GROMACS .gro file of C-alpha atoms in nm:
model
  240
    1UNK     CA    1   0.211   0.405  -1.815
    2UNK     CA    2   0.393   0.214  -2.059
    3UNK     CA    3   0.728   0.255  -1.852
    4UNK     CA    4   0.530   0.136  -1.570
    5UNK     CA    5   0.371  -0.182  -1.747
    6UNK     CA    6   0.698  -0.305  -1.923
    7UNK     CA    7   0.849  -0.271  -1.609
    8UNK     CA    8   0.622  -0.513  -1.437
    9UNK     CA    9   0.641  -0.725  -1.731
   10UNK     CA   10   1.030  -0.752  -1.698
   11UNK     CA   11   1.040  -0.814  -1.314
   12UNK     CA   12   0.769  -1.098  -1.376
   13UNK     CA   13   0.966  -1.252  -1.725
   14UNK     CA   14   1.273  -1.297  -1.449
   15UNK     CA   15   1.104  -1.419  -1.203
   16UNK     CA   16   0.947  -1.685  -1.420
   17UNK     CA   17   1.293  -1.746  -1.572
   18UNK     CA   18   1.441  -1.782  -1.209
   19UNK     CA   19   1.154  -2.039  -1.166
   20UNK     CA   20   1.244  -2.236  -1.447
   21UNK     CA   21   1.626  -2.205  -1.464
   22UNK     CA   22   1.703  -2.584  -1.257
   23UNK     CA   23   1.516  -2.838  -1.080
   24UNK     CA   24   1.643  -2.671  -0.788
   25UNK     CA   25   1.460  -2.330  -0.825
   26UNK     CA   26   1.097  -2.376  -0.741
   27UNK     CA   27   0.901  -2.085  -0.583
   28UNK     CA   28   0.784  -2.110  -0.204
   29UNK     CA   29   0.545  -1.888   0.007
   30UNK     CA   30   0.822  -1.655   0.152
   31UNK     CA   31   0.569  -1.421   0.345
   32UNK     CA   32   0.191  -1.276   0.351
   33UNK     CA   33  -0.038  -1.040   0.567
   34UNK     CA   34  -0.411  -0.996   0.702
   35UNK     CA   35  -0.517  -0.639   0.804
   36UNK     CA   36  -0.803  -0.467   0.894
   37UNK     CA   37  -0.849  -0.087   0.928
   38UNK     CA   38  -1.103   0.151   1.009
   39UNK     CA   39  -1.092   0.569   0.950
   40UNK     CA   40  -1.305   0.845   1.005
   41UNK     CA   41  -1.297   1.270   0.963
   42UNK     CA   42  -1.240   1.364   1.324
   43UNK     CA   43  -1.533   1.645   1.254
   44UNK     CA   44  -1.807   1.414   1.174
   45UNK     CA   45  -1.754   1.032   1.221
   46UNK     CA   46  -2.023   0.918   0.974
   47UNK     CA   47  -1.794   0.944   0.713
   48UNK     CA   48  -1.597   0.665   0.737
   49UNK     CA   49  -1.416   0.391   0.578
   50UNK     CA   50  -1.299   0.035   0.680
   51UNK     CA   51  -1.087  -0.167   0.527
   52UNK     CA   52  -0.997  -0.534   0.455
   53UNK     CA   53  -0.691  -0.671   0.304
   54UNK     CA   54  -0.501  -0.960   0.239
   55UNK     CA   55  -0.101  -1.017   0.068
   56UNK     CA   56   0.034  -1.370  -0.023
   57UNK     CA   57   0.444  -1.337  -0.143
   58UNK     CA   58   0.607  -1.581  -0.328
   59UNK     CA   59   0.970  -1.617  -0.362
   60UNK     CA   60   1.138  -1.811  -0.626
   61UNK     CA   61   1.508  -1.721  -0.530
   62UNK     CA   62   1.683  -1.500  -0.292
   63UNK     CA   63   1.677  -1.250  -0.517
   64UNK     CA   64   1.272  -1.236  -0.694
   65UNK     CA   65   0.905  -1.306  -0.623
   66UNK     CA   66   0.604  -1.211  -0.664
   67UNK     CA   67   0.303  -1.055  -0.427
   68UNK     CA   68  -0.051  -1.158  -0.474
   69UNK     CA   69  -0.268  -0.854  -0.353
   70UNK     CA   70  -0.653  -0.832  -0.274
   71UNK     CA   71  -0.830  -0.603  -0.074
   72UNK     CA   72  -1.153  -0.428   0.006
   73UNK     CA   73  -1.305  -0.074   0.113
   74UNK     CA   74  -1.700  -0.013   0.252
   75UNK     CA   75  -1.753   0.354   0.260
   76UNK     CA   76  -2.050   0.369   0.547
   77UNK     CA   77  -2.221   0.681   0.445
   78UNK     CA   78  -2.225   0.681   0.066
   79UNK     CA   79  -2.265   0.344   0.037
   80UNK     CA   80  -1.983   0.293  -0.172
   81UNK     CA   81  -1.706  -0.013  -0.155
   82UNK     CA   82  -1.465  -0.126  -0.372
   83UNK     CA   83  -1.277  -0.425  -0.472
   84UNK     CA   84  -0.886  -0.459  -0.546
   85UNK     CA   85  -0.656  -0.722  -0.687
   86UNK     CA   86  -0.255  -0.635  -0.729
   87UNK     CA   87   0.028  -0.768  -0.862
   88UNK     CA   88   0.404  -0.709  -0.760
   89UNK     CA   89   0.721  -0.795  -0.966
   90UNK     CA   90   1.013  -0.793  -0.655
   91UNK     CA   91   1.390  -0.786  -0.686
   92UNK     CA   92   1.542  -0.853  -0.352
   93UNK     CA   93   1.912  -0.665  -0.393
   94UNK     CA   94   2.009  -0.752  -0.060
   95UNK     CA   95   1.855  -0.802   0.261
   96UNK     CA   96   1.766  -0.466   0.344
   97UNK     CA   97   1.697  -0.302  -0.022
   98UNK     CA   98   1.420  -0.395  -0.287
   99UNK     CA   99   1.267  -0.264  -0.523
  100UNK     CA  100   0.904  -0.353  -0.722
  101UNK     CA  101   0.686  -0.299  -1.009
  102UNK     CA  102   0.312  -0.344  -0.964
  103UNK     CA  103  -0.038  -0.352  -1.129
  104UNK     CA  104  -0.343  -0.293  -0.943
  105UNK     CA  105  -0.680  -0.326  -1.087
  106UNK     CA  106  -0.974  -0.150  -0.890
  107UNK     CA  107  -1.317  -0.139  -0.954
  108UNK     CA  108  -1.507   0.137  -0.732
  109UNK     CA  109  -1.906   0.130  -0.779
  110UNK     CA  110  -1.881   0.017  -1.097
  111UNK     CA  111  -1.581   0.202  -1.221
  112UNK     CA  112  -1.251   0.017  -1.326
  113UNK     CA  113  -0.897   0.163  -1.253
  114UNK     CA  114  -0.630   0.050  -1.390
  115UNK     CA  115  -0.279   0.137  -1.206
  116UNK     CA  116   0.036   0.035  -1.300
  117UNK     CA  117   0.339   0.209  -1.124
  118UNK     CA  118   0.688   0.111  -0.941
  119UNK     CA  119   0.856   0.117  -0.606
  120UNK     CA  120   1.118   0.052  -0.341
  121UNK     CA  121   1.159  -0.026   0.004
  122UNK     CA  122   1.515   0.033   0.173
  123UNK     CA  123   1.610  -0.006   0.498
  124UNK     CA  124   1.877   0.195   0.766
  125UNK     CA  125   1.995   0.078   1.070
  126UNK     CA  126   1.644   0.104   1.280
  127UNK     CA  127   1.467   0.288   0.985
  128UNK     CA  128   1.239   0.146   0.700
  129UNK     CA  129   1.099   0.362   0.368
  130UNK     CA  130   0.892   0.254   0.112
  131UNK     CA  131   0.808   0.471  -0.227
  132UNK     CA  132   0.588   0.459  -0.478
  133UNK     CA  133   0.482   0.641  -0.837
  134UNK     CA  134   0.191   0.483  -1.065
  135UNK     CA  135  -0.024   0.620  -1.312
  136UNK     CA  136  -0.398   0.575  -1.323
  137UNK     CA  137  -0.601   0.479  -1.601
  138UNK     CA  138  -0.982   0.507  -1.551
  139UNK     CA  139  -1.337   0.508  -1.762
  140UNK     CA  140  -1.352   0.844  -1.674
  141UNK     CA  141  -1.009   0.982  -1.716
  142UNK     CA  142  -0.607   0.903  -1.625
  143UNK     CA  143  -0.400   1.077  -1.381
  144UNK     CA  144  -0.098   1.016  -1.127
  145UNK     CA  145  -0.033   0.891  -0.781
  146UNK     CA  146   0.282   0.876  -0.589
  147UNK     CA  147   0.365   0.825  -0.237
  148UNK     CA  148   0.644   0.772   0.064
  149UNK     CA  149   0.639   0.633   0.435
  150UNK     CA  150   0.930   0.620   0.684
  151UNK     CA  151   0.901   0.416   1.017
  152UNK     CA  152   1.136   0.417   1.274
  153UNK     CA  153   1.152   0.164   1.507
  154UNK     CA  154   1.102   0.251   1.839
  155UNK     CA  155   1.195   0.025   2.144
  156UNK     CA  156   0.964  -0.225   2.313
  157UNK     CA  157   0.785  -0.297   1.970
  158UNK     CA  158   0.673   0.038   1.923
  159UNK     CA  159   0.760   0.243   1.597
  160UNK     CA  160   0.651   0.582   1.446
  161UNK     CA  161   0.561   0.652   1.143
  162UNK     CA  162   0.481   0.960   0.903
  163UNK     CA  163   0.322   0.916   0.567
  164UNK     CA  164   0.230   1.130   0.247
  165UNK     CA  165   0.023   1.044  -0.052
  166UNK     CA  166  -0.110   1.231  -0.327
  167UNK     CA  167  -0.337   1.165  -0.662
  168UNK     CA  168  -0.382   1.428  -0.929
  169UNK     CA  169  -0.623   1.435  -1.216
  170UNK     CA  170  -0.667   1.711  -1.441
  171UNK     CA  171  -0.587   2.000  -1.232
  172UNK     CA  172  -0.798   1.828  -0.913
  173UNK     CA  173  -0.612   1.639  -0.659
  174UNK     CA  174  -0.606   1.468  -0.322
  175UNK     CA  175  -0.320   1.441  -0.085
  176UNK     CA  176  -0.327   1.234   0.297
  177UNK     CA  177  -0.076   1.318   0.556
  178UNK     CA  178  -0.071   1.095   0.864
  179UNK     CA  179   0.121   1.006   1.189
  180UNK     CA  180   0.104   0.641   1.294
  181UNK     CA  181   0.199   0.490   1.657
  182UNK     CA  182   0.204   0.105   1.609
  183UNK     CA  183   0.309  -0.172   1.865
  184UNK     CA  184   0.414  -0.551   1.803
  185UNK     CA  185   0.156  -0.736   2.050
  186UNK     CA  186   0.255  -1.069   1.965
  187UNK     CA  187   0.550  -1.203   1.757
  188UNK     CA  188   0.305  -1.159   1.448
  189UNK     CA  189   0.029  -0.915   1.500
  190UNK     CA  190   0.076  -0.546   1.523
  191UNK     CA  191  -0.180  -0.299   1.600
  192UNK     CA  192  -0.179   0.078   1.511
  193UNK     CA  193  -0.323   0.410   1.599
  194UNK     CA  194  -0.290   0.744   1.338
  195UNK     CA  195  -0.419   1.114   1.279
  196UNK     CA  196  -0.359   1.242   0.983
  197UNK     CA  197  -0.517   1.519   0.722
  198UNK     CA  198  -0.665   1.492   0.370
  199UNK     CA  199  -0.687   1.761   0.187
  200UNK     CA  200  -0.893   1.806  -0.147
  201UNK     CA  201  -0.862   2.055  -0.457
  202UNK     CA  202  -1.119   2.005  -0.746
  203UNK     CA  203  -1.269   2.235  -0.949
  204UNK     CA  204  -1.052   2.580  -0.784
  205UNK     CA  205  -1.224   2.475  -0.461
  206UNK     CA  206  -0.977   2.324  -0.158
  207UNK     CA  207  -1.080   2.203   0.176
  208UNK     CA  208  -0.889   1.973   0.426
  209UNK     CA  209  -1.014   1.757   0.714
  210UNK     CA  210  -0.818   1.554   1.002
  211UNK     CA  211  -0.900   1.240   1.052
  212UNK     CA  212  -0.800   0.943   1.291
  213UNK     CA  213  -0.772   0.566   1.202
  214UNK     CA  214  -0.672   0.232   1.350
  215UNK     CA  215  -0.642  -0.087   1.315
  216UNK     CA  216  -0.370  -0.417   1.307
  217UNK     CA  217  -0.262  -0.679   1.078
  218UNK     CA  218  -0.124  -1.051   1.141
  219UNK     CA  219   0.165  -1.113   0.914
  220UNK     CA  220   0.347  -1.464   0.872
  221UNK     CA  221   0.658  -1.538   0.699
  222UNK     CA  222   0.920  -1.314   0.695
  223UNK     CA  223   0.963  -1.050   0.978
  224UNK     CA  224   0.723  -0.800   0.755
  225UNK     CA  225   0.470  -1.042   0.582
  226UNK     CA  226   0.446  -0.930   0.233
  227UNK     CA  227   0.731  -0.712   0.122
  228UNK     CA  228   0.528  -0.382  -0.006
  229UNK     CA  229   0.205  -0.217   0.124
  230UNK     CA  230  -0.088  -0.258  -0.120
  231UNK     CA  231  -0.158   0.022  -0.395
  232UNK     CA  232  -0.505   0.147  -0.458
  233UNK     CA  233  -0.631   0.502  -0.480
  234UNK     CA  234  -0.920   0.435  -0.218
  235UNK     CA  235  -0.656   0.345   0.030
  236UNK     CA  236  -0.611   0.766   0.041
  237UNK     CA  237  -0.961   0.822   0.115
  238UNK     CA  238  -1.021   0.831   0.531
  239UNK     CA  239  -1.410   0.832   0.472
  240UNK     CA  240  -1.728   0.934   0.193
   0.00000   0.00000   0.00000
């Protein structure tokens, strides 16, 4: 965690110096996002989640910025939502690689999370990956979460993607695997369709469930909105 936190520290002490260096360098909203996502177990729609979220980049050179996260989660049959805000330290190495350091505080019924972590995004000719490690702090114990995605872009605005993400606490973990078919419908909204399983081991005990989702986001800015996807451990969970 420490790694984690004085990294984000030292991405954000740059990008403050950048800000400061010359009358010249003054930050500028560079990109940001609006999504909305809904996902249910396949076996018994009930359990479900939707999502809303919202990013807000700021750029203060070519080369750093920071992205403002906030988002939130209603799970429909427990009853259960929760709230999160993020932070993202970005370097920009070049147009098609960056890296980040983030902080993401989540409060779930009550419960506060704490997760600090880093990632990176590169690109290859019609391919995009993102990856992410963070550890999470809690009032009820700590643990680790990690995560990658690769898209390939697809012609006529389509792309495929394939995702895996995984938390682990004290022996118990959960892991999501999903497929996702998006489209660009306009020159700044895409919508998506996915299927996917999550799969849960606590206490000796494992079961797994598929589950399909969808949803879109409206992004403004740069080509992809905010530069990173948001961090949050309910973001794994399709549905309680």
């Amino acid at each position: 965690m420490r790694v984690a936190l004085a990294a984000v520290a030292a991405l954000t002490l740059a990008a403050a110096t950048a800000l400061t260096a010359g009358t010249a360098q003054a930050f500028e909203v560079t990109g940001g996002s609006v999504g909305l996502s809904y996902s249910a177990f396949a076996d018994d729609t009930d359990f479900n989640r939707i999502g809303l979220e919202g990013s807000l980049e700021l750029g203060f050179n070519r080369n750093f910025g920071l992205q403002l996260d906030a988002g939130y989660d209603n799970f429909d049959i427990s009853g259960l939502d929760s709230n999160t805000l993020g932070l993202h330290g970005i370097y920009h190495m070049n147009d098609v690689t960056y890296f980040g350091a983030f902080y993401t505080r989540e409060d779930v019924a009550g419960f506060d999370l704490d997760i600090p972590g880093v990632e990176a995004g590169p690109e290859a000719m019609h391919w995009e990956f993102e990856g992410y490690i963070a550890d999470i702090d809690s009032d009820v114990g700590g643990g680790t979460m990690g995560g990658i995605k690769a898209r390939y872009a697809l012609a006529e605005g389509f792309g495929l993607s394939g995702s895996f993400d995984r938390a682990e606490s004290g022996g118990d973990d959960l892991s999501r695997f999903a497929v996702r078919l998006d489209r660009d419908v306009s020159p700044n909204a895409n919508l998506f369709l996915e299927v996917g399983s999550a799969k849960v081991d606590v206490g000796g005990m494992s079961d797994s469930e598929p589950f399909v989702g969808l949803g879109g986001k409206i992004a403004f800015g740069a080509e992809r909105g905010a530069t990173f996807e948001q961090r949050g451990f309910t973001r794994l969970i399709p549905g309680l």
